[in-house]
PDB file of C-alpha atoms in Angstrom:
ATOM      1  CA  UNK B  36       9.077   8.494 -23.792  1.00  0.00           C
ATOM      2  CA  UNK B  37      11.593   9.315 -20.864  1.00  0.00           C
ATOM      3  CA  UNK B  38       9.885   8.722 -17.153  1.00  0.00           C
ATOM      4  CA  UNK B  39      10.801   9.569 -14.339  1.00  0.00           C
ATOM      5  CA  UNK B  40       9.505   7.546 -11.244  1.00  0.00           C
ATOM      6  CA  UNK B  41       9.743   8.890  -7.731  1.00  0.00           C
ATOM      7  CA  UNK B  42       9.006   7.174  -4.410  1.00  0.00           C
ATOM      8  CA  UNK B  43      10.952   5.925  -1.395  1.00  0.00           C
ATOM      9  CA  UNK B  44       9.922   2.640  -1.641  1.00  0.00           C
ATOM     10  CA  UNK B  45      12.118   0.731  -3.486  1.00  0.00           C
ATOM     11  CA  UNK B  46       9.693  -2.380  -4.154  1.00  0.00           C
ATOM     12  CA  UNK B  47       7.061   0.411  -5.129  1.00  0.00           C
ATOM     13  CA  UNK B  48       9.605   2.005  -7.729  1.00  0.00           C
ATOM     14  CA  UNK B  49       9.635  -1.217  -8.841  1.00  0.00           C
ATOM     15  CA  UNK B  50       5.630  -2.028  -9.511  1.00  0.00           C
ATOM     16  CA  UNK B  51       5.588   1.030 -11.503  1.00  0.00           C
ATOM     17  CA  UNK B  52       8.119   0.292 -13.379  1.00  0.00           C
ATOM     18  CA  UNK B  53       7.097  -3.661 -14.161  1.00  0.00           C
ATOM     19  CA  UNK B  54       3.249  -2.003 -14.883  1.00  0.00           C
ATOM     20  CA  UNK B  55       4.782   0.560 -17.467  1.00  0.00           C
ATOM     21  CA  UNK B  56       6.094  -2.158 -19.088  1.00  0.00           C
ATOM     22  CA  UNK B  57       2.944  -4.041 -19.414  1.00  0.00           C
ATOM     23  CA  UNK B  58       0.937  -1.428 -19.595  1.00  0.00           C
ATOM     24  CA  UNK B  59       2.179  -1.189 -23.608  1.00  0.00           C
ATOM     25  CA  UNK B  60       3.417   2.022 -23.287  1.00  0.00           C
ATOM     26  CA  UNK B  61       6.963   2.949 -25.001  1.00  0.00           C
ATOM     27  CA  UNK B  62       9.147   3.726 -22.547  1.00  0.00           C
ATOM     28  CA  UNK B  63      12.851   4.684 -24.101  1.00  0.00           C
ATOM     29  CA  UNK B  64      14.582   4.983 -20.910  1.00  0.00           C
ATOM     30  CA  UNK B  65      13.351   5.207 -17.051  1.00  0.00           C
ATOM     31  CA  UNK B  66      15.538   7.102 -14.349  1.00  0.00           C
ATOM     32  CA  UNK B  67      13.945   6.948 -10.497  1.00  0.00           C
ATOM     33  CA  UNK B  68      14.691   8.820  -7.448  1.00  0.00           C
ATOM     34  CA  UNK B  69      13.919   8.363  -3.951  1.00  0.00           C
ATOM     35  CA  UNK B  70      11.886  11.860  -2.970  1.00  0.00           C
ATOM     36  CA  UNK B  71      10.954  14.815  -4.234  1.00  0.00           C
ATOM     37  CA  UNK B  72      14.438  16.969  -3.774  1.00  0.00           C
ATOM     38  CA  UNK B  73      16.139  14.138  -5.842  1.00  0.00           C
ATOM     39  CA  UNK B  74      13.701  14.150  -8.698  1.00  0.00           C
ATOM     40  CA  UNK B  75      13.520  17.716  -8.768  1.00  0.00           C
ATOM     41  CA  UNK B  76      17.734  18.321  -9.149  1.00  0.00           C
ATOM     42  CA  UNK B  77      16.851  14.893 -11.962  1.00  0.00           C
ATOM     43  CA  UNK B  78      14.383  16.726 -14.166  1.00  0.00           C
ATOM     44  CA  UNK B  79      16.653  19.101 -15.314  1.00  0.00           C
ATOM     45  CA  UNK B  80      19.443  17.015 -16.659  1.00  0.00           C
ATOM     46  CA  UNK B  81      17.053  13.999 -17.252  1.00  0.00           C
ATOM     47  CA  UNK B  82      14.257  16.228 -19.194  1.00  0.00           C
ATOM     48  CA  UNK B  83      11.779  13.416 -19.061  1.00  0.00           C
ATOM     49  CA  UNK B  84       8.617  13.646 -20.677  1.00  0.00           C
ATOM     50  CA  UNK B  85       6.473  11.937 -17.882  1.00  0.00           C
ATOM     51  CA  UNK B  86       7.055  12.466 -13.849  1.00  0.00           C
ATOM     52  CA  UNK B  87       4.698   9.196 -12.118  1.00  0.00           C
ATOM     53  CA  UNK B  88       5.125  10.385  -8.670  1.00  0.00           C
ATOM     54  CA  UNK B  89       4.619   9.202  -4.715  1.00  0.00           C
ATOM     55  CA  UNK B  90       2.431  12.233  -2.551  1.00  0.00           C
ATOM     56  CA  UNK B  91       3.724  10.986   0.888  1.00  0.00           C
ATOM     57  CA  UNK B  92       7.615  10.808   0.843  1.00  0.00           C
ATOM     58  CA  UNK B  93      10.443  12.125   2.885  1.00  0.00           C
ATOM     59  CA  UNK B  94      12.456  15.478   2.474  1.00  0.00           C
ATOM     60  CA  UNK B  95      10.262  17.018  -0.398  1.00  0.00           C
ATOM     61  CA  UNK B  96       6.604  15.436  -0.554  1.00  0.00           C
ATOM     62  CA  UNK B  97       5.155  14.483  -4.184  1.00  0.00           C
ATOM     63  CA  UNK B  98       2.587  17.974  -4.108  1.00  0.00           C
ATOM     64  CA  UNK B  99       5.867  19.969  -2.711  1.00  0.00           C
ATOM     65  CA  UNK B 100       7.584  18.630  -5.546  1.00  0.00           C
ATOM     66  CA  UNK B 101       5.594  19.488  -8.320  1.00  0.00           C
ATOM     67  CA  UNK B 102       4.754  23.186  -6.817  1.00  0.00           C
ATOM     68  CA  UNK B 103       8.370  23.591  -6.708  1.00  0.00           C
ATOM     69  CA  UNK B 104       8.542  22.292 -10.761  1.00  0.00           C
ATOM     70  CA  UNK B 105       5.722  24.125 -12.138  1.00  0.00           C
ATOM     71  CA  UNK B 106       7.447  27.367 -10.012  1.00  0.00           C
ATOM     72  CA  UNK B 107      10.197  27.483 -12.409  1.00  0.00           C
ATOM     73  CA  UNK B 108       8.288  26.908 -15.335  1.00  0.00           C
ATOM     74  CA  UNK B 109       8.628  23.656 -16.082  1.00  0.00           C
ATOM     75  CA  UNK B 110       5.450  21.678 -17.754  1.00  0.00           C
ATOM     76  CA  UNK B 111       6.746  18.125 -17.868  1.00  0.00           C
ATOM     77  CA  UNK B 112       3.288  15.725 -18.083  1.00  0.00           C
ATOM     78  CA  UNK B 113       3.068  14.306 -14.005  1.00  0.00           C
ATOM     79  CA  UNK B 114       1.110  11.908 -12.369  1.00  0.00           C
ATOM     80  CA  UNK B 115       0.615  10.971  -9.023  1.00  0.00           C
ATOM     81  CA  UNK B 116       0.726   7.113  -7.786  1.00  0.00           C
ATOM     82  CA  UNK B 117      -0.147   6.974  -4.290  1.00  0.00           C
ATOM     83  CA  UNK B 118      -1.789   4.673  -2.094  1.00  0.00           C
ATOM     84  CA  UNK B 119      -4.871   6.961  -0.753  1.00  0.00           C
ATOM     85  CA  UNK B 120      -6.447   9.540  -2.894  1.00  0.00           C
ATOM     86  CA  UNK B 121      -8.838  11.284  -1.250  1.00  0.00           C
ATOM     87  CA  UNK B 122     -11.261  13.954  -3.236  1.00  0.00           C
ATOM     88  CA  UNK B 123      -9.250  16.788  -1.296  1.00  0.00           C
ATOM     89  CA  UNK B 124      -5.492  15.273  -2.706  1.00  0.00           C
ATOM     90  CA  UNK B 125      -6.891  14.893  -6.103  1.00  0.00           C
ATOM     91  CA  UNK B 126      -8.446  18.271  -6.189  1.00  0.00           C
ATOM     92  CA  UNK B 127      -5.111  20.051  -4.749  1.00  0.00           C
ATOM     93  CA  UNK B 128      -3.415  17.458  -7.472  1.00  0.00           C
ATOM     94  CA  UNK B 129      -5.314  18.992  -9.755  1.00  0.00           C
ATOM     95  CA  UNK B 130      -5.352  22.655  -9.097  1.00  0.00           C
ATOM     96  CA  UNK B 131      -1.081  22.489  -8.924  1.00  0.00           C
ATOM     97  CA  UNK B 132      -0.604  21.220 -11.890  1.00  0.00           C
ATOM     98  CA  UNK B 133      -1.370  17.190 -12.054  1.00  0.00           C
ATOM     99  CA  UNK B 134      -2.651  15.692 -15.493  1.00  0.00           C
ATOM    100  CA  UNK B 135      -4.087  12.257 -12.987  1.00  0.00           C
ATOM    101  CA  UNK B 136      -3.742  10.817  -9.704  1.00  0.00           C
ATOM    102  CA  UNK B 137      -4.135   7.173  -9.635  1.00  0.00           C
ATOM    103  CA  UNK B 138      -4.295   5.233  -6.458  1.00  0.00           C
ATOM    104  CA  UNK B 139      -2.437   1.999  -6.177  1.00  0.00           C
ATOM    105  CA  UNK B 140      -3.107  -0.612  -6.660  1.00  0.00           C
ATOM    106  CA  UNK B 141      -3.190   0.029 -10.231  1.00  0.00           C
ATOM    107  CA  UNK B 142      -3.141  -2.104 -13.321  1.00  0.00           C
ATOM    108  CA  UNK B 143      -1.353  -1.884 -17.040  1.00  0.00           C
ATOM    109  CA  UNK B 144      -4.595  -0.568 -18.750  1.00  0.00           C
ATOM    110  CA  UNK B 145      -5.432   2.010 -15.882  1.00  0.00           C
ATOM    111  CA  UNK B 146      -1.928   3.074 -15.927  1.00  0.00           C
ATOM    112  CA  UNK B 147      -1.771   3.264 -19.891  1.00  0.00           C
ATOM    113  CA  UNK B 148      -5.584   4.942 -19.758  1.00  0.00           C
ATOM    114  CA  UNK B 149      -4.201   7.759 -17.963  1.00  0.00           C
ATOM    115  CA  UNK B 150      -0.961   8.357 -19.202  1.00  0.00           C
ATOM    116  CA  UNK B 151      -2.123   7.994 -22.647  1.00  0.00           C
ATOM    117  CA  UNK B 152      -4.991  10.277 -22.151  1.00  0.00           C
ATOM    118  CA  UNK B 153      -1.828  12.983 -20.437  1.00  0.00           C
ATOM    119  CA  UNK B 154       1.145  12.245 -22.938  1.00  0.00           C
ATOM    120  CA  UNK B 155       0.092  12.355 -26.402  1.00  0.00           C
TER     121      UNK B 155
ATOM    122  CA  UNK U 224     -14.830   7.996  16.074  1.00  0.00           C
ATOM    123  CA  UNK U 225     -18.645   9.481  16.830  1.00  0.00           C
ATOM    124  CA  UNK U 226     -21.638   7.417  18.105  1.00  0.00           C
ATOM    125  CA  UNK U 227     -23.556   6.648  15.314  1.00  0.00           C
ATOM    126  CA  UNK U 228     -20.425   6.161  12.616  1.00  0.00           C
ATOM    127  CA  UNK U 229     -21.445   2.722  10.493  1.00  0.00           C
ATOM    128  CA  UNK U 230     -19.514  -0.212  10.548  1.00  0.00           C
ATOM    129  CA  UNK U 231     -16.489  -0.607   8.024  1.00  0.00           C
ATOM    130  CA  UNK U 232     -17.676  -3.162   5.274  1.00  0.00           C
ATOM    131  CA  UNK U 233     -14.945  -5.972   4.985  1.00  0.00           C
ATOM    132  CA  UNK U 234     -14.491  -6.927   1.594  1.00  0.00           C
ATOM    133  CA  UNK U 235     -15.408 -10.143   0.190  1.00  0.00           C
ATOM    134  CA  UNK U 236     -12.877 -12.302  -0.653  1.00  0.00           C
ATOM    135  CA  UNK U 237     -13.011 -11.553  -4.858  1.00  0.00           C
ATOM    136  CA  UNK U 238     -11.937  -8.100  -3.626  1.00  0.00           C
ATOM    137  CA  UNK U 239      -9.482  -9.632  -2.097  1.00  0.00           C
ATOM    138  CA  UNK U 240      -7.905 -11.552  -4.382  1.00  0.00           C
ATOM    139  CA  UNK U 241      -8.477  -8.607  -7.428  1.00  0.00           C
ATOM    140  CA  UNK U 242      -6.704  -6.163  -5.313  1.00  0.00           C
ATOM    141  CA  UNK U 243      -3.713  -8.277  -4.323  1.00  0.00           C
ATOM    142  CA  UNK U 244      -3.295  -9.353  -8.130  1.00  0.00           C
ATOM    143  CA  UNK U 245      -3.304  -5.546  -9.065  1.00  0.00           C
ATOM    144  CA  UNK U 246      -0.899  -4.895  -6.437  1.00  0.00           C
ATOM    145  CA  UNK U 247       1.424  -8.287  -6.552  1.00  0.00           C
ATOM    146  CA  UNK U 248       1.297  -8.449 -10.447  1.00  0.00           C
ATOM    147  CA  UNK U 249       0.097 -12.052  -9.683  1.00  0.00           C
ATOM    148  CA  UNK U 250      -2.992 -14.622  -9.906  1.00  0.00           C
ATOM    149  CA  UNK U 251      -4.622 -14.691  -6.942  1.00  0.00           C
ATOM    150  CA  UNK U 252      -7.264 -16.885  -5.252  1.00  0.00           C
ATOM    151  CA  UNK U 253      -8.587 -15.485  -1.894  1.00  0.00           C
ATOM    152  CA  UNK U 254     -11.523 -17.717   0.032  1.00  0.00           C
ATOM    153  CA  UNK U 255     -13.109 -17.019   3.431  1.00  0.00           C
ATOM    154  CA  UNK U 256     -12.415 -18.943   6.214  1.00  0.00           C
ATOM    155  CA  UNK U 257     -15.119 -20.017   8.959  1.00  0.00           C
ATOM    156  CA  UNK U 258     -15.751 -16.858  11.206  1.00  0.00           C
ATOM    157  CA  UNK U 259     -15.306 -19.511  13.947  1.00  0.00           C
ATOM    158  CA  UNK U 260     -11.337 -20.248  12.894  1.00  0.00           C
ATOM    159  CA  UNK U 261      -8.953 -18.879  15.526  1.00  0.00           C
ATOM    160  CA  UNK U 262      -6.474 -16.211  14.617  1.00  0.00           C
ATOM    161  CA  UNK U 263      -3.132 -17.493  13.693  1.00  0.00           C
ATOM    162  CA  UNK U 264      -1.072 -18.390  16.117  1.00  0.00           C
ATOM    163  CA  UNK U 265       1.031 -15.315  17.388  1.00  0.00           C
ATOM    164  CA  UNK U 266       3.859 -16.414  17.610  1.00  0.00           C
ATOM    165  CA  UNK U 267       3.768 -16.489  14.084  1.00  0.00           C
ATOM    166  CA  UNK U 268       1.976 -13.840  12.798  1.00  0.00           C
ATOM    167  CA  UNK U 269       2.649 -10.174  11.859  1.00  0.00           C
ATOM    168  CA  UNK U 270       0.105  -7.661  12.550  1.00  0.00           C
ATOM    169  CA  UNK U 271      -0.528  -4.269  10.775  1.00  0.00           C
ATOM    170  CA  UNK U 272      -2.202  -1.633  13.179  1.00  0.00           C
ATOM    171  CA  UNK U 273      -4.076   0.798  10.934  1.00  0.00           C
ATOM    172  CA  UNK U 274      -5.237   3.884  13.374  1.00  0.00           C
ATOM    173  CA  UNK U 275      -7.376   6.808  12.765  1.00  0.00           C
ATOM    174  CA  UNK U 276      -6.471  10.494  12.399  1.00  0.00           C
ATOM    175  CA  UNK U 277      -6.381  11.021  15.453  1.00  0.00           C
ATOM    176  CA  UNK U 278      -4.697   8.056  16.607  1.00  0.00           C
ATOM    177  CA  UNK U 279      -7.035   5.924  17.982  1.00  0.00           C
ATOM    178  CA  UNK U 280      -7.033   2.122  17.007  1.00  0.00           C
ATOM    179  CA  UNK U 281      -9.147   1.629  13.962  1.00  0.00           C
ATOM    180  CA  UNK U 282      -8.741  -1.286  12.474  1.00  0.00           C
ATOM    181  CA  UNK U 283      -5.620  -4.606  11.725  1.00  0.00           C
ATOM    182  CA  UNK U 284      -4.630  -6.913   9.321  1.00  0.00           C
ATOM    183  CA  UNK U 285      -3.110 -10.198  11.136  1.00  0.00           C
ATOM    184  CA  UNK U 286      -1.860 -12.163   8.779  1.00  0.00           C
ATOM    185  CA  UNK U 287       0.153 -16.127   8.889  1.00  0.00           C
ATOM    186  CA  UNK U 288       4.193 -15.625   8.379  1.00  0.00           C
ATOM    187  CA  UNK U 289       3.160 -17.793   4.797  1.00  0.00           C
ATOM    188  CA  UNK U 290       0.819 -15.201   3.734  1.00  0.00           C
ATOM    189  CA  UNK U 291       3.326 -12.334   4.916  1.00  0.00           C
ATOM    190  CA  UNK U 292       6.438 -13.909   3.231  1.00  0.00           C
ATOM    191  CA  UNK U 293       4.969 -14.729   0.228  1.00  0.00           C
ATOM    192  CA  UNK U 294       2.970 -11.121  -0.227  1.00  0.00           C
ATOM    193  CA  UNK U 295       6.619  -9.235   0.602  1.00  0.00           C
ATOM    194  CA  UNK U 296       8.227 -11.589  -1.506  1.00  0.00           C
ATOM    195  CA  UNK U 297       5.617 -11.814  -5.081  1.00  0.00           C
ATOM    196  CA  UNK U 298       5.357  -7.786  -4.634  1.00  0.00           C
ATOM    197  CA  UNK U 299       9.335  -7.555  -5.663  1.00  0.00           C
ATOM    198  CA  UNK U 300       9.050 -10.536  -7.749  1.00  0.00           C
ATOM    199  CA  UNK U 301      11.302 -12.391  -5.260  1.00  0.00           C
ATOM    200  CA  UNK U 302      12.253 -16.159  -5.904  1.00  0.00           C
ATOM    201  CA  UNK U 303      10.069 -18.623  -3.114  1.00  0.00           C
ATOM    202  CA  UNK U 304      13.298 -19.737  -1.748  1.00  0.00           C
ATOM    203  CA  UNK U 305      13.637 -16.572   0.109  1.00  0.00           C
ATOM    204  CA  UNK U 306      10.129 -17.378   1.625  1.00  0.00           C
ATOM    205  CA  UNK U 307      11.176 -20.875   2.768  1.00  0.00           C
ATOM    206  CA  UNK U 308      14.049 -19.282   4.383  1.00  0.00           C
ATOM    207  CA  UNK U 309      11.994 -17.032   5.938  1.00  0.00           C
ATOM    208  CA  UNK U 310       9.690 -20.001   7.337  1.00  0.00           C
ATOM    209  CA  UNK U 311      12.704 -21.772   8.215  1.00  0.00           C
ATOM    210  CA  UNK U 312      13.762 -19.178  10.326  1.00  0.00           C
ATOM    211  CA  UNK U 313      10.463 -18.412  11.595  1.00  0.00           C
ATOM    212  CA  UNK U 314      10.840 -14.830  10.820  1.00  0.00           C
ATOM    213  CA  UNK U 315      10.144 -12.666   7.606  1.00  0.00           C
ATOM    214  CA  UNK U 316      13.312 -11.653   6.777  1.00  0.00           C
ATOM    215  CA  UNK U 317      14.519  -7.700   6.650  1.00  0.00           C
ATOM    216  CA  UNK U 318      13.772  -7.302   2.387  1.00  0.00           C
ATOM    217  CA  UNK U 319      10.536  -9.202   3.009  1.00  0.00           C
ATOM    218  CA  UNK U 320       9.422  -7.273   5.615  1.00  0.00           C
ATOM    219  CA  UNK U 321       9.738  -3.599   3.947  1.00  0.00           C
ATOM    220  CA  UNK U 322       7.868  -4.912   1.503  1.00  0.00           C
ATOM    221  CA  UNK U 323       5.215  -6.478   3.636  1.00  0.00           C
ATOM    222  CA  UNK U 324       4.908  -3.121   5.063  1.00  0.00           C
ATOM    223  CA  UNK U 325       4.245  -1.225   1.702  1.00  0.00           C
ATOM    224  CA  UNK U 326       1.856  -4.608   0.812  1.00  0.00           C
ATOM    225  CA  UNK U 327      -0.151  -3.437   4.439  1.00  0.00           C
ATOM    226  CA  UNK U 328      -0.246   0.038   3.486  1.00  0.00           C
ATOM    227  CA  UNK U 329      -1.936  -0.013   0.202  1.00  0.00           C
ATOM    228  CA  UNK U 330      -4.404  -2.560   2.071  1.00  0.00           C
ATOM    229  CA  UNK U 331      -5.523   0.005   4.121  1.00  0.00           C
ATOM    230  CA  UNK U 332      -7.728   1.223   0.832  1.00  0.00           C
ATOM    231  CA  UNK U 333      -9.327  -2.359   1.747  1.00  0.00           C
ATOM    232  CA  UNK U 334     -10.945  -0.975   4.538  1.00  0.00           C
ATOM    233  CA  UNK U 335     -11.660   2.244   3.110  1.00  0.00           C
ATOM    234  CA  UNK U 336     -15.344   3.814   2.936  1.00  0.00           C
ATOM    235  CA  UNK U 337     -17.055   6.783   1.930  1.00  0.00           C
ATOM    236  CA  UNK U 338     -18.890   7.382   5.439  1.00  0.00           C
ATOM    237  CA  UNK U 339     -16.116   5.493   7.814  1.00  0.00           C
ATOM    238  CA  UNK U 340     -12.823   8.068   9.661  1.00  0.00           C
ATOM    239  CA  UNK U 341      -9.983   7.718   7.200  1.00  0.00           C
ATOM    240  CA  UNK U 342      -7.397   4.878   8.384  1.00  0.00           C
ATOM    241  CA  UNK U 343      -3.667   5.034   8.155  1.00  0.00           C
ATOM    242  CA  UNK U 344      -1.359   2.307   8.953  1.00  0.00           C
ATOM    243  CA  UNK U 345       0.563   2.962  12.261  1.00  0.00           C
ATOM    244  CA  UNK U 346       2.861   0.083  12.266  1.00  0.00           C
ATOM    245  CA  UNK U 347       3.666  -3.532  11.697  1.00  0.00           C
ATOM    246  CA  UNK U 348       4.330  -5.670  14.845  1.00  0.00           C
ATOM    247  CA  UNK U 349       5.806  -9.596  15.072  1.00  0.00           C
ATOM    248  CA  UNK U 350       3.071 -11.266  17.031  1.00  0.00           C
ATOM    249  CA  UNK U 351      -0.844 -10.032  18.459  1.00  0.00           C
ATOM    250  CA  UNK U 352      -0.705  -7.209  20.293  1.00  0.00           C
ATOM    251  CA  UNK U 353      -3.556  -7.853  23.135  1.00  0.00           C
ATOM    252  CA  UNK U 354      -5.446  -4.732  21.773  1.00  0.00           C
ATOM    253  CA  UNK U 355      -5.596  -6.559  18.502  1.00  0.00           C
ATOM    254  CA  UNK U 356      -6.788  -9.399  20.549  1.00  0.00           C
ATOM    255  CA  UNK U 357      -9.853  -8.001  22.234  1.00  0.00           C
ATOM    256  CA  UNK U 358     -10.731  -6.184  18.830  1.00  0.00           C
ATOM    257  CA  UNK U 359     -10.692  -9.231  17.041  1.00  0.00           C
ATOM    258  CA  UNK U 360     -12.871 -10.620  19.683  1.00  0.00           C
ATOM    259  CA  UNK U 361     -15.138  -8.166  20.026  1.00  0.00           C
ATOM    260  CA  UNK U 362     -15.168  -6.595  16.336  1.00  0.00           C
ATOM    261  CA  UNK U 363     -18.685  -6.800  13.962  1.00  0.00           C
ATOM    262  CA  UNK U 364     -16.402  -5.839  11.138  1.00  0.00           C
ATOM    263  CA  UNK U 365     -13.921  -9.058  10.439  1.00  0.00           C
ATOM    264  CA  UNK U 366     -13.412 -11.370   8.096  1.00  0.00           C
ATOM    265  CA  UNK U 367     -10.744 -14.400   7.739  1.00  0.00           C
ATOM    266  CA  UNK U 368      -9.184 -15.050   4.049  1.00  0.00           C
ATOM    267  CA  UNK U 369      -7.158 -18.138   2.754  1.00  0.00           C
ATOM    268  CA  UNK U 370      -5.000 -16.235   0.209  1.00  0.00           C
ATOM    269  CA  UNK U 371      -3.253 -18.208  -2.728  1.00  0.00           C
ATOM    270  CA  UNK U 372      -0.835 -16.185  -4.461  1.00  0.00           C
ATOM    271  CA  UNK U 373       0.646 -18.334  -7.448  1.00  0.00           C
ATOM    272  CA  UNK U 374       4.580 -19.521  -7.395  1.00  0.00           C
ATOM    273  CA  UNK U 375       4.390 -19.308  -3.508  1.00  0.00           C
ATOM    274  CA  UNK U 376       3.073 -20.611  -0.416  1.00  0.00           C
ATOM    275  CA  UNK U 377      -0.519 -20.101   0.388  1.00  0.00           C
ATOM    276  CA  UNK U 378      -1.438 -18.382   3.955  1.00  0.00           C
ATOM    277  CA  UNK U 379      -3.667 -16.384   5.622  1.00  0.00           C
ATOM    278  CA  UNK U 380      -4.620 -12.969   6.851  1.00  0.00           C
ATOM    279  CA  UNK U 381      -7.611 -11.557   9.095  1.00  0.00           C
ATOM    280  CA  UNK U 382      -9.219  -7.868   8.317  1.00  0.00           C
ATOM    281  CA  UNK U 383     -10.782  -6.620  11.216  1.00  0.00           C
ATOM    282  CA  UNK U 384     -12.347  -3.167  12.304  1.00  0.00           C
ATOM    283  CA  UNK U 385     -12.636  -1.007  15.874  1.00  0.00           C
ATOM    284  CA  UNK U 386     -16.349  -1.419  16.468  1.00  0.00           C
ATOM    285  CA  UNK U 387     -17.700   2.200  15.900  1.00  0.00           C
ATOM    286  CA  UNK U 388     -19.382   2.277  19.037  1.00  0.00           C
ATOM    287  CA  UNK U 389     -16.458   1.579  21.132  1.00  0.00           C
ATOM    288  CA  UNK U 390     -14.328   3.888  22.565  1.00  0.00           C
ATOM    289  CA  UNK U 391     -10.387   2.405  21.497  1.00  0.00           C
ATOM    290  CA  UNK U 392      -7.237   2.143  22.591  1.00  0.00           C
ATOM    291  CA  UNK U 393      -4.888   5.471  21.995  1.00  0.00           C
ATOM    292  CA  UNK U 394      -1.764   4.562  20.398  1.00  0.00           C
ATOM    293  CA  UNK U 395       1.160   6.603  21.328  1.00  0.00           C
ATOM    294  CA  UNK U 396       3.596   5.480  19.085  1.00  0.00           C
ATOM    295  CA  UNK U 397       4.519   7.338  16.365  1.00  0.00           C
ATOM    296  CA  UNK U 398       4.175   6.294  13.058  1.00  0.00           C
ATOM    297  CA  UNK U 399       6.959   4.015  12.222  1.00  0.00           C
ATOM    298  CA  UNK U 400       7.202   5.743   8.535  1.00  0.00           C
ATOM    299  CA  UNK U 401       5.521   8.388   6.237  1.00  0.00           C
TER     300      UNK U 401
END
């Protein structure tokens, strides 16, 4: 599996990335990037199978991000990671294309629940 | 926030500690401390301000320079020495402190509710500001943790709510980020 993990916080990139590793999951290879412009000029060279995305960032938010991705066609498994998830975000989430939202903090089996349950 | 808005439950300290450890990747041990304890000194303490949507003063986290040092640091997996650098100095240094901030903003969830205004965190400020003072003083909604985070030093932190009664300060700050 290739992932692709977006959020401006560097530390945060960084959780996800330790709790995919836990979580059991096989990850082949991981790229980041720092908003949602940057991932979206990533996913076409990268082609990753999963996006785990940030919802409040700089430049391009995480829901402007994947509007702008599932725009041009492009059905790569995503996932938001964000630190409030209110019944409103996860229903927009949701409605634009999301397979989960998971607010952190997270674990390994949460994280490996849902992106099991998205990736088959 | 309206008259008749119910006061924010603080979480006990097994919340605590099972949130940090999901966060931080680490064990945790979290225990309250006597309600009569004094805040930290504030001259060494950092203090998140967590505001509601329309900016008024909702709720803070003060927390030791141990507790905030060792949180920034165990959330990036960074080695204690940088923490008893950071106590040297008396200050958390700049890595520590970004991710002190993103350690504070996930805790807002902490003093999340179903029936409560939504909280964001406004900024994080070296020392008490007096606002965080009175609330503290005056607040039904606080609670004092020792927090143990393995492979570092132990510290502590305060959670404490706007009472929902009150009127608050308005914060005109912006938001420092997001």
């Amino acid at each position: 599996m290739k992932v692709l993990i977006v959020d401006d916080s560097k530390a945060m990139r960084m959780i996800v990335l330790r709790t995919l590793r836990q979580s059991g999951l096989q990850c082949d290879e991981v790229r980041e990037a720092t908003d949602g412009a940057e991932a979206l000029a990533a996913v076409d060279e990268f082609a990753p199978t999963l996006i785990l995305s940030d919802w409040n960032m700089p430049n391009m938010n995480g829901i402007e991000f994947l509007a702008a991705l599932r725009a041009k066609g492009d059905s790569t498994a995503f996932g938001f990671v964000t630190s409030e998830s209110s019944p409103e975000m996860r229903e927009q989430a949701l409605e634009t294309g999301a397979q989960f939202i998971i607010s952190k903090p997270f674990n390994a089996d949460r994280l490996a629940e849902v992106v099991g349950a998205a990736v088959p | 926030m309206p008259l008749g808005t119910p006061a924010r439950r603080m979480p006990i300290p097994e919340e605590v500690s099972d949130f940090l450890a999901d966060l931080l990747g680490a064990s945790i041990a979290a225990e309250k401390v006597s309600k009569s304890e004094k805040l930290p000194d504030a001259e060494e303490s950092v203090t998140a301000i967590y505001v509601e949507d329309d900016g008024q003063l909702g709720g803070a986290c003060v927390a030791d320079l141990p507790f905030a040092a060792s949180a920034g640091a165990a959330l990036a997996m960074m080695p204690k020495a940088i923490v008893e650098e950071a106590l040297r100095k008396g200050e958390l240094i700049e890595s520590l402190h970004e991710n002190y901030y993103e350690v504070v903003n996930i805790m807002t969830a902490l003093l999340a509710g179903p029936s409560v205004p939504h909280l964001r965190l406004d900024r994080l400020e070296t020392g008490i500001p007096d606002e965080v003072q009175q609330m503290f003083a005056e607040a039904p909604g606080k609670r004092q943790y020792a927090v143990s985070i393995i492979g570092y030093p132990g510290g502590k932190m305060a959670l404490m709510a706007a009472s929902p009664a009150k009127t608050a300060v308005k914060t005109v700050r912006p938001a420092a980020r997001r």
